[in-house]
Amino acid sequence: MSDEKDLKTLKDDETSATPQAAGFFEDGSNSSTDDEKLSAENVDSNEELDRDNILTQYNEEQVMDMGRNYARKNGMDQDLFAKAAAVARNPIGFNRMPFLSQEEKEALHHEREHPFRLPFKMWYLIIVCSMGAAVQGMDESVINGADLFWPDHFGIGSDSQRDTWLEGLVNSAPYLACSCISCWLADPLNKAFGRKWTIFITCFISAAACFWQGFVNTWWHLFIARFFLGFGIGPKSATIPVYAAECAPARIRGALVMMWQMWTAFGIMFGYALSLAFYYVPGRGIGDDLNWRLMLGSAMIPAVLCCAQIPPCPESPRWLMGRDRHQDAFNSLKILRNHELQAARDCFYQYVLFLEEESYGLSYLQKVKELFKVRRNRNAALGSWIVMFMQQFCGINVIAYYSSSIFVDSDFSTLHAMIASWGFGMVNFVFALPAVFSIDRFGRRNLLLFGFPLMSGFLLMAGFAFWIPEDHKSARVGVISLGIYLFSIVYSFSEGPVPFTYSAECHQLAVRDVGMSFATATCWFFNFILSLTWPSMLVAFKSQGGFGWYAAWNIVGFFLVLWFLPETKGLTLEELDDVFSIPTYEHALYQTKNILRNFKVYILRRKNVEPLPPLYKHQRMAVTNTVWEEKGEAEHIE
C-alpha cells in the first residue's frame, strides 16, 4: 500500500524527531509514553489544548520535525510545514509562536475572528454543493404535482388495491434503487473517480433520468426511469456532504454539513414551484398531458447547471492524499484558504488523520463485524439507525411526496392544492435556517424530545380535521393546512437536521464509513417503504387513519430517543467513548427514572426530591458531590 511506503520513508528520513514521533507515523497509534506526555504538558502548561487533537501528545519541537519530514518527502517547503505543524498542534496559541511572522499571525487571527470571510474558490465550491443539494430536493419533489395526473393517464388512477400499490411502487422507485444498490456504490465511485467527478456523474444521471421521465408511455416505463434516477440520488447524497467537509475550514465545517439539509429543503420548495408553473401548460403533440411531463423533466435543469459548474472546482485534498498526490492536495488547499500557512496546516493535519484512519487496517467485513461486536460501536449504530428511521416514520415525506393529493382530498381544487404544497415547501425551507444555530445551542437529543410530541399533536390536528363536515369547507381546509404547516415548522428545526449530523459524529473513526453507509441505507429503505405504502394506506385507513398512524410513530420516536439516544453535543472523542460504552439497558433505566423524577419536581411540584447521580464518567468528574466522586469508574473502550 502507498501509505505503508510513506510511513517507512518518513521513518527513514527521521533526523531530529524523537523515536516516539517516528513511531506515531509508523503505526498510526495515538498512544504515547508518560515521558512524552509530561514533556508536552510542561511545554504547554499555560495553553489550552484540544483533547481531540492527536498531535497534543507531542511537544512543539517534535511536531515541527514531523512537518519538515513530511514536506521533504513530498517536495514541499520544509520551513513552511514545520510552522504549519506547530499551528496544527495548537491552533489558538499562534501568538506565542516566535517563528511566525506578523503577517502569518494576522492571517490566523483573521481566520478565527471572521470564519466566513473565505476566498472566492471556497464560496464557489459551497455554491456548487448547495446546488447539488437542491438537485436532490427537486428530484424528490417534482413527483408531487405530477402525481395528480400521471396515474389517470396510464390507467392506474382508481382506488383499487392493484392501482394504489402500483402508484406507490412507481413513486418510490428511486428510493428502492438507493437502499438496495446505489448508496452502496458511493465508495467505489469515489475511489475510482474522486469526489467532484462522482458528483458530476450523479448529477448527469439525474439529468438524464429526469429527461427520460418526460417521454415515458407506460407506468412500468416510468418505474424504470425513476429507478434509474435512484442511481443519481444515492451516491450524491453520500458524497456532497463529505466533499464539503473535506474542503471546508474546520470552524465552519459543521455549518456546511447543515447546509445540505437546508438546500435540499430549498430544492423541494423549488420543485413545487415548477410544478405549479407548468400546471396550465396545454398538450402539444403528446396528448393532453404535457404539463406533468414538464414537471418531471424540469428537475434536469439544475442538474445540468450543477454539471457545468463542477469542472473548475478543486478536488478534495483528502481524496488526493489517498492517491499519494500530496503536492496536488496542498495546491488544492491553497486555493481554498486565504493564506499559504493555513493551507499547509490543514494539509499536514489531514495527512495525520489519514494515517490514523489507515492504521486500523480493517477490511470492510472486519469493520462490519466491529460495528456489531463492540458495544461502543453497536450503541452508536443503534442511535444513528433510530434517528434515520424516525426521519422517515415521523411522516414528513408522506407530505413531501403526496401533499398535493392530500390537499385535494381535503376539498382543495387541484390548483389550490399545488399552491398549498408550495407553501409547505416554503415553510420547510425557511424554518430550516434556524436549525444551523439551534442544533448546537440546544443539543440533538433535546431537539428531538421537544419535537416529536409536537409533531404528533400537529399530525393529529391535521388528520382529525378531515372529520369537519364538507359544508364547513373553509374551516376544514384551514385547520388541515395549519396542522401540516405547524408540523413542517417543528420538523425543520428538530428531526430534519439531526439525523445526518448525529450519524456523522457518533461513530469511531475505524468504522465511520461503514456506520454512515448503514445509516444512509436505513434512511433510503424506510423512505421507500413510506412512499410505497401511502396510497394503499390512504384507501384503507382514510386520511384520518393515515395521519394518526404517523402521529403514533412520533410518540414511539419520543421514547426511542429517551431510552436509547445519548447526547453528543460538544463531547470530545474520549467522552463519546464513555457515553456509548454505557449498556443500553442502563441508559434506558436511568432515563426512565429521570423522567419520573422530573414529573414529580415540575408537574407535581414536590420539593426535596433527590437528584439522580450522573450517568456518565465525564459528568461525575465535573461535580463536587463526594458521594458521586467516590464511585468507581468504568473504563471506556479505546
XYZ file of C-alpha atoms in Angstrom:
638
model
C 0.000 0.000 0.000
C 1.208 3.525 -0.740
C 0.679 4.766 2.809
C 2.852 1.929 4.190
C 5.638 3.155 1.910
C 5.005 6.710 3.127
C 5.339 5.639 6.733
C 8.559 3.731 6.147
C 10.058 6.618 4.177
C 9.064 9.112 6.820
C 10.673 6.942 9.484
C 13.840 6.502 7.425
C 14.024 10.258 6.873
C 13.693 10.985 10.588
C 16.653 13.016 11.773
C 15.747 15.184 14.705
C 12.310 13.986 15.750
C 12.083 11.570 18.632
C 11.724 7.833 18.067
C 8.264 8.084 19.555
C 7.289 10.639 16.974
C 8.536 8.381 14.223
C 6.585 5.526 15.791
C 3.431 7.607 15.633
C 3.724 7.801 11.873
C 4.749 4.190 11.648
C 1.734 2.511 13.214
C -0.842 5.276 13.463
C -1.263 4.757 17.200
C -2.343 7.747 19.226
C -0.687 6.439 22.353
C 2.494 7.937 23.772
C 4.896 7.368 26.626
C 4.488 9.043 30.002
C 7.724 10.988 29.427
C 6.408 12.372 26.145
C 3.106 13.394 27.699
C 4.918 15.074 30.592
C 7.174 16.880 28.148
C 4.206 18.101 26.127
C 2.389 19.208 29.275
C 5.433 21.137 30.545
C 5.898 22.966 27.260
C 2.241 23.935 27.117
C 1.491 24.474 30.783
C -0.108 27.830 30.044
C -2.002 26.743 26.935
C -5.443 25.235 26.418
C -5.004 22.332 24.027
C -7.789 20.466 22.282
C -8.039 16.973 23.771
C -9.306 15.636 20.447
C -6.158 16.780 18.630
C -3.908 13.725 18.420
C -0.820 15.934 17.995
C -1.114 17.362 21.519
C 0.608 14.301 22.994
C 3.860 15.606 21.434
C 5.679 18.825 22.156
C 6.157 21.624 19.671
C 9.648 20.633 18.571
C 8.568 17.079 17.797
C 5.633 18.053 15.595
C 7.738 20.641 13.762
C 10.204 17.878 12.888
C 7.298 15.771 11.663
C 6.188 18.654 9.452
C 9.682 19.046 7.965
C 9.942 15.341 7.193
C 6.512 15.290 5.562
C 7.409 18.288 3.386
C 10.842 16.913 2.441
C 9.393 13.560 1.416
C 6.822 15.225 -0.842
C 8.969 18.002 -2.291
C 7.383 20.919 -0.428
C 8.639 23.854 1.661
C 10.080 22.367 4.877
C 10.105 25.583 6.909
C 6.501 26.319 5.981
C 5.320 22.865 7.020
C 7.325 22.982 10.255
C 5.431 26.130 11.237
C 2.177 24.658 9.950
C 2.617 21.526 12.076
C 3.089 23.649 15.203
C -0.083 25.597 14.421
C -1.973 22.362 13.701
C -0.990 21.099 17.156
C -2.091 24.299 18.920
C -4.401 26.350 16.650
C -5.213 29.006 19.270
C -1.672 29.544 20.574
C -0.164 31.109 17.442
C 0.506 34.476 19.118
C 3.079 32.791 21.374
C 4.999 31.264 18.452
C 8.065 33.448 17.753
C 8.857 31.710 14.469
C 5.647 33.042 12.862
C 5.803 36.342 11.008
C 3.420 39.176 11.828
C 1.648 38.609 8.522
C 1.091 34.938 9.345
C -0.232 35.753 12.813
C -2.615 38.310 11.347
C -3.882 35.759 8.824
C -4.552 33.214 11.585
C -6.222 35.852 13.767
C -8.399 36.991 10.871
C -9.426 33.383 10.234
C -10.607 32.960 13.836
C -12.406 36.297 14.046
C -14.041 36.118 10.598
C -14.512 32.422 9.739
C -16.870 33.149 6.833
C -14.501 35.519 5.011
C -13.375 32.929 2.532
C -11.612 33.057 -0.845
C -13.737 33.099 -3.983
C -12.984 29.467 -4.841
C -14.266 28.259 -1.452
C -17.520 30.161 -1.918
C -17.749 28.771 -5.436
C -17.415 25.241 -4.049
C -20.098 25.981 -1.422
C -22.449 27.177 -4.178
C -21.836 24.010 -6.201
C -22.528 21.800 -3.169
C -25.671 23.808 -2.399
C -26.886 23.396 -5.962
C -26.213 19.657 -5.720
C -28.406 19.544 -2.611
C -31.108 21.496 -4.460
C -30.934 18.944 -7.295
C -31.547 16.273 -4.673
C -34.607 18.114 -3.363
C -36.087 18.643 -6.815
C -35.541 15.001 -7.756
C -37.663 14.089 -4.741
C -40.444 16.687 -5.002
C -41.441 17.095 -8.658
C -43.410 13.845 -8.471
C -45.730 15.590 -6.001
C -47.575 17.688 -8.575
C -47.239 15.132 -11.371
C -48.932 12.537 -9.147
C -52.224 14.358 -9.688
C -52.103 13.494 -13.400
C -49.920 10.567 -14.459
C -51.838 7.708 -12.708
C -55.033 8.565 -14.606
C -53.114 8.923 -17.858
C -51.661 5.409 -17.543
C -54.893 3.841 -16.335
C -53.945 3.203 -12.687
C -55.741 6.136 -11.078
C -58.532 4.190 -9.371
C -58.754 3.300 -5.674
C -58.371 -0.413 -6.375
C -55.743 -2.306 -4.417
C -53.745 -3.022 -7.570
C -53.674 0.584 -8.750
C -52.746 2.106 -5.399
C -49.845 -0.319 -4.941
C -48.605 0.370 -8.483
C -48.794 4.117 -7.906
C -46.789 3.747 -4.697
C -44.256 1.473 -6.415
C -43.601 3.965 -9.211
C -43.304 6.919 -6.839
C -40.926 5.035 -4.528
C -38.729 3.540 -7.277
C -35.729 5.900 -6.742
C -35.557 5.046 -3.053
C -35.717 1.321 -3.772
C -32.661 1.777 -6.004
C -30.921 3.878 -3.329
C -31.421 1.444 -0.461
C -30.617 -1.737 -2.400
C -27.907 -0.681 -4.855
C -26.866 2.905 -5.431
C -25.939 4.088 -1.931
C -23.519 1.132 -1.736
C -21.882 2.368 -4.967
C -20.759 5.632 -3.369
C -17.484 4.217 -2.042
C -16.293 2.528 -5.280
C -17.327 5.562 -7.345
C -15.417 7.899 -5.042
C -12.340 5.695 -5.083
C -12.368 5.437 -8.874
C -13.301 8.985 -9.914
C -12.826 11.243 -6.894
C -15.355 13.381 -5.062
C -16.074 16.087 -7.615
C -16.361 13.740 -10.595
C -18.664 11.435 -8.632
C -20.906 14.460 -8.083
C -20.657 15.249 -11.808
C -21.593 11.677 -12.781
C -24.542 11.507 -10.395
C -25.883 14.911 -11.485
C -25.607 13.765 -15.106
C -27.529 10.584 -14.253
C -30.186 12.693 -12.511
C -30.495 14.979 -15.536
C -30.762 12.033 -17.947
C -33.341 10.247 -15.791
C -35.467 13.386 -15.404
C -35.375 13.935 -19.175
C -36.333 10.273 -19.652
C -39.336 10.633 -17.313
C -40.804 13.245 -19.629
C -41.094 10.769 -22.528
C -42.441 7.604 -20.896
C -45.514 5.908 -22.336
C -46.494 3.296 -19.698
C -46.466 3.095 -15.913
C -43.721 0.462 -15.950
C -41.656 2.647 -18.294
C -41.961 5.457 -15.724
C -40.968 2.984 -12.994
C -37.756 2.097 -14.872
C -36.886 5.767 -15.449
C -37.446 6.609 -11.785
C -35.500 3.542 -10.640
C -32.600 4.788 -12.777
C -32.992 8.200 -11.086
C -32.049 6.479 -7.820
C -28.517 5.980 -9.149
C -28.186 9.754 -9.246
C -29.721 10.329 -5.810
C -27.946 7.730 -3.642
C -24.217 8.323 -4.298
C -24.774 12.085 -4.488
C -26.340 12.181 -1.020
C -23.316 10.332 0.397
C -20.663 12.339 -1.499
C -21.583 16.030 -1.352
C -21.558 16.375 2.475
C -18.213 14.548 2.621
C -16.745 16.686 -0.179
C -17.837 19.896 1.557
C -16.483 18.716 4.921
C -13.093 17.726 3.472
C -12.628 21.060 1.698
C -14.039 23.433 4.313
C -12.079 25.092 7.142
C -12.690 23.350 10.459
C -14.523 26.285 12.075
C -17.345 26.296 9.506
C -17.424 22.586 8.717
C -20.479 21.893 10.858
C -22.422 24.748 9.288
C -21.684 23.416 5.794
C -22.908 19.936 6.732
C -26.116 21.588 7.978
C -26.479 23.426 4.666
C -27.043 20.083 2.922
C -30.386 19.768 4.735
C -31.277 23.421 4.182
C -30.622 23.463 0.440
C -32.324 20.112 -0.045
C -35.373 21.791 1.507
C -34.913 24.661 -0.962
C -34.851 22.165 -3.846
C -38.061 20.578 -2.576
C -39.707 24.002 -2.484
C -38.431 24.866 -5.973
C -39.785 21.567 -7.297
C -43.232 22.536 -6.023
C -42.868 25.969 -7.637
C -42.062 24.486 -11.065
C -44.934 22.020 -10.775
C -47.196 24.997 -10.155
C -45.664 26.918 -13.066
C -46.403 24.094 -15.527
C -49.957 23.450 -14.313
C -51.682 25.369 -17.132
C -49.389 24.186 -19.937
C -51.640 22.761 -22.685
C -50.965 19.498 -24.509
C -48.769 19.780 -27.578
C -48.210 16.637 -29.616
C -48.269 14.231 -26.670
C -51.996 14.263 -25.998
C -53.247 16.429 -23.148
C -50.532 15.523 -20.677
C -47.629 17.837 -21.402
C -47.902 19.563 -18.030
C -46.944 16.598 -15.812
C -44.207 15.591 -18.253
C -42.665 19.048 -17.928
C -42.982 18.808 -14.138
C -40.982 15.577 -14.063
C -38.478 16.797 -16.645
C -37.890 20.195 -15.029
C -35.565 18.706 -12.396
C -32.950 18.207 -15.120
C -32.322 21.985 -15.325
C -30.464 22.441 -12.004
C -28.726 19.088 -12.546
C -27.302 20.298 -15.874
C -26.264 23.629 -14.312
C -24.532 21.764 -11.493
C -22.668 19.583 -14.002
C -21.462 22.701 -15.814
C -20.117 24.234 -12.590
C -18.200 21.208 -11.310
C -15.076 21.073 -13.590
C -13.453 24.286 -12.203
C -13.821 23.024 -8.616
C -10.690 21.679 -6.892
C -10.609 18.023 -5.929
C -10.902 17.003 -2.286
C -7.459 17.177 -0.584
C -8.326 14.101 1.463
C -9.029 12.072 -1.694
C -5.801 13.285 -3.326
C -3.809 12.163 -0.284
C -5.353 8.731 -0.597
C -3.945 8.623 -4.138
C -0.469 9.635 -2.897
C -0.780 13.072 -4.554
C 0.299 15.255 -1.638
C 1.560 18.182 -3.721
C -1.794 18.302 -5.526
C -3.597 18.146 -2.177
C -1.585 21.136 -0.953
C -2.253 23.054 -4.174
C -5.956 22.322 -3.797
C -5.957 23.693 -0.263
C -4.000 26.801 -1.291
C -6.860 27.980 -3.496
C -9.415 27.154 -0.763
C -7.658 29.115 2.004
C -6.739 32.766 2.440
C -3.091 32.108 3.329
C -0.461 29.538 2.431
C 0.201 28.757 6.113
C -3.454 27.844 6.633
C -3.293 25.529 3.631
C -0.103 23.861 4.901
C -1.580 23.463 8.393
C -4.716 21.755 7.078
C -2.721 19.653 4.619
C -0.424 18.334 7.359
C -3.211 17.637 9.848
C -5.398 15.941 7.239
C -2.462 13.658 6.492
C -2.073 12.873 10.206
C -5.759 11.931 10.382
C -5.423 9.958 7.149
C -2.617 7.872 8.666
C -4.626 7.407 11.850
C -7.558 6.091 9.821
C -5.401 3.829 7.667
C -3.614 2.426 10.721
C -6.626 0.369 11.755
C -6.051 -1.860 8.732
C -9.544 -3.387 8.834
C -11.216 -4.904 5.803
C -14.809 -3.983 5.025
C -16.147 -7.198 6.574
C -14.000 -6.666 9.665
C -15.436 -3.166 10.033
C -18.966 -4.571 9.797
C -18.061 -7.133 12.463
C -16.633 -4.418 14.724
C -19.771 -2.341 14.226
C -21.938 -5.071 15.741
C -19.468 -6.753 18.109
C -18.117 -3.801 20.130
C -20.661 -2.262 22.492
C -19.442 1.287 21.903
C -19.853 0.909 18.127
C -23.110 -1.018 18.420
C -24.743 1.616 20.624
C -23.644 4.399 18.280
C -25.044 2.490 15.299
C -28.328 1.960 17.145
C -28.590 5.692 17.786
C -27.910 6.583 14.150
C -30.427 3.997 12.918
C -33.095 5.368 15.258
C -32.747 8.954 14.021
C -32.610 7.848 10.366
C -35.638 5.569 10.767
C -37.638 8.263 12.553
C -36.760 10.870 9.937
C -38.943 8.830 7.608
C -41.577 7.488 10.008
C -42.260 10.876 11.565
C -44.312 11.305 8.370
C -42.554 14.241 6.737
C -42.044 12.583 3.363
C -45.672 11.481 3.156
C -46.411 15.194 2.916
C -43.346 15.983 0.783
C -44.314 13.397 -1.861
C -48.119 13.389 -1.613
C -49.141 16.803 -0.248
C -50.962 17.813 -3.445
C -53.088 14.656 -3.294
C -53.675 15.187 0.441
C -54.859 18.764 -0.127
C -57.155 17.639 -2.965
C -58.707 15.089 -0.586
C -59.351 17.913 1.876
C -61.506 19.724 -0.757
C -58.860 21.971 -2.286
C -59.071 22.462 -6.026
C -56.161 20.966 -7.956
C -54.548 24.374 -8.467
C -55.044 25.439 -4.864
C -53.642 22.093 -3.697
C -50.446 22.748 -5.634
C -50.230 26.274 -4.197
C -50.661 24.840 -0.692
C -47.887 22.320 -1.436
C -45.607 25.157 -2.484
C -46.437 26.837 0.838
C -45.407 23.655 2.654
C -42.088 23.673 0.790
C -41.525 27.340 1.623
C -42.183 26.748 5.333
C -39.850 23.739 5.329
C -37.034 25.784 3.767
C -37.441 28.979 5.813
C -37.532 27.173 9.152
C -34.516 25.059 8.224
C -32.400 28.217 8.614
C -32.643 28.407 12.442
C -31.514 24.774 12.645
C -27.965 25.869 11.798
C -27.829 27.573 15.211
C -30.317 25.583 17.310
C -28.681 22.181 16.874
C -25.505 23.229 18.709
C -27.260 25.510 21.165
C -29.893 23.074 22.443
C -28.382 19.698 21.558
C -29.519 16.876 19.299
C -31.386 14.856 21.927
C -33.259 17.836 23.404
C -34.459 18.998 19.990
C -35.876 15.541 19.270
C -37.518 15.158 22.682
C -39.099 18.578 22.185
C -40.087 17.980 18.565
C -41.661 14.516 18.492
C -44.635 15.245 20.821
C -45.392 18.469 18.949
C -45.181 16.757 15.549
C -47.520 14.037 16.812
C -50.026 16.627 18.016
C -49.973 18.604 14.767
C -50.430 15.447 12.666
C -53.444 14.515 14.796
C -54.733 18.056 14.356
C -54.485 17.777 10.557
C -55.890 14.240 10.464
C -58.874 14.905 12.729
C -59.741 17.985 10.655
C -60.834 15.639 7.851
C -63.888 14.900 10.037
C -65.012 18.528 9.805
C -68.161 18.445 7.625
C -67.681 19.412 3.998
C -70.263 22.187 4.304
C -67.718 23.960 6.552
C -65.107 23.932 3.801
C -63.168 26.996 4.933
C -62.687 25.635 8.440
C -61.823 22.179 7.103
C -59.101 23.263 4.692
C -57.808 25.910 7.096
C -57.259 23.519 10.003
C -55.725 20.845 7.751
C -53.307 23.365 6.234
C -52.427 24.827 9.624
C -51.709 21.389 11.090
C -49.456 20.443 8.170
C -47.576 23.751 8.224
C -47.016 23.643 12.001
C -45.803 20.051 11.671
C -43.336 21.180 8.992
C -42.065 24.050 11.162
C -41.258 21.753 14.083
C -39.685 19.132 11.805
C -37.425 21.708 10.163
C -35.521 22.517 13.362
C -35.751 19.133 15.129
C -35.866 15.824 13.263
C -34.821 17.487 9.999
C -31.208 18.484 10.779
C -30.357 15.904 13.455
C -30.017 12.526 11.620
C -27.069 13.232 9.322
C -25.305 15.375 11.933
C -25.711 12.742 14.651
C -24.707 9.849 12.387
C -21.570 11.651 11.220
C -20.254 12.334 14.729
C -21.264 9.297 16.807
C -19.104 6.597 15.171
C -15.466 5.832 15.929
C -13.037 6.640 13.136
C -12.276 2.972 12.414
C -15.904 2.178 11.488
C -17.210 5.607 10.498
C -17.551 4.906 6.772
C -19.381 1.611 7.364
C -21.559 3.178 10.042
C -22.577 6.003 7.706
C -23.307 3.539 4.885
C -25.660 1.563 7.097
C -27.297 4.751 8.386
C -27.851 6.094 4.859
C -29.224 2.757 3.666
C -31.629 2.774 6.624
C -32.850 6.237 5.635
C -33.454 5.317 1.995
C -35.017 1.918 2.740
C -37.688 3.349 5.011
C -38.167 6.232 2.578
C -39.035 3.556 0.018
C -41.423 1.804 2.445
C -43.213 5.054 3.239
C -43.583 6.106 -0.415
C -44.736 2.645 -1.441
C -47.411 2.185 1.211
C -49.068 5.610 1.495
C -51.509 5.358 -1.459
C -52.797 1.987 -0.208
C -52.843 3.205 3.404
C -54.909 6.205 2.336
C -57.539 3.916 0.801
C -57.571 1.517 3.774
C -57.238 3.977 6.685
C -58.529 7.188 5.061
C -56.696 10.435 5.765
C -57.616 10.386 9.451
C -56.106 6.934 9.968
C -53.018 7.662 7.874
C -52.164 10.818 9.803
C -52.972 9.057 13.072
C -50.602 6.205 12.145
C -47.622 8.530 11.768
C -48.678 10.585 14.800
C -48.388 7.370 16.819
C -44.918 6.732 15.395
C -43.833 10.163 16.638
C -44.750 9.074 20.171
C -42.744 5.887 19.605
C -39.870 8.067 18.407
C -40.006 10.117 21.610
C -39.438 7.023 23.752
C -36.786 5.603 21.408
C -34.834 8.834 21.782
C -35.481 8.987 25.529
C -34.193 5.468 26.165
C -31.581 4.778 23.501
C -30.143 8.063 22.193
C -27.313 9.673 24.205
C -26.496 13.339 23.668
C -23.397 14.034 21.542
C -23.312 17.841 21.518
C -19.910 19.259 22.415
C -18.376 15.952 23.511
C -14.758 15.024 22.881
C -13.814 11.692 21.336
C -12.995 10.289 24.782
C -16.333 11.451 26.174
C -18.154 9.886 23.224
C -16.428 6.595 24.045
C -17.676 6.923 27.620
C -21.239 7.785 26.591
C -21.667 4.983 24.064
C -19.989 2.384 26.290
C -22.845 2.546 28.806
C -25.038 -0.586 28.404
C -28.298 0.201 26.620
C -30.496 -1.128 29.417
C -28.661 1.059 31.960
C -29.227 4.139 29.811
C -32.924 3.303 29.349
C -33.427 2.635 33.074
C -31.637 5.834 34.072
C -33.654 7.978 31.665
C -36.913 6.400 32.877
C -36.010 7.256 36.474
C -35.029 10.753 35.386
C -38.320 11.478 33.631
C -40.250 10.209 36.674
C -38.173 12.489 38.884
C -38.816 15.457 36.597
C -42.551 14.669 36.679
C -42.503 14.853 40.477
C -40.493 18.077 40.520
C -42.057 20.064 37.675
C -45.611 18.679 37.439
C -46.447 17.569 40.984
C -44.292 20.424 42.363
C -42.753 18.255 45.059
C -39.775 19.561 46.978
C -36.752 17.741 48.369
C -36.704 15.197 45.532
C -33.212 13.721 45.431
C -31.351 14.310 42.139
C -30.060 11.250 40.329
C -26.305 10.644 40.281
C -24.720 11.469 36.903
C -24.738 8.573 34.465
C -21.535 9.294 32.560
C -17.948 9.423 33.741
C -17.265 12.915 32.392
C -20.375 14.226 34.187
C -19.306 12.697 37.510
C -15.866 14.280 37.138
C -17.489 17.713 36.755
C -19.460 17.681 40.047
C -18.348 18.216 43.616
C -20.612 15.699 45.372
C -18.124 13.445 47.177
C -20.521 10.505 47.161
C -20.609 10.514 43.379
C -16.874 11.146 43.080
C -16.086 8.062 45.142
C -17.994 5.755 42.802
C -15.874 3.536 40.617
C -15.277 4.489 37.033
C -15.966 2.054 34.207
C -13.203 2.077 31.638
C -14.350 3.263 28.241
C -13.437 1.396 25.089
C -10.427 2.815 23.358
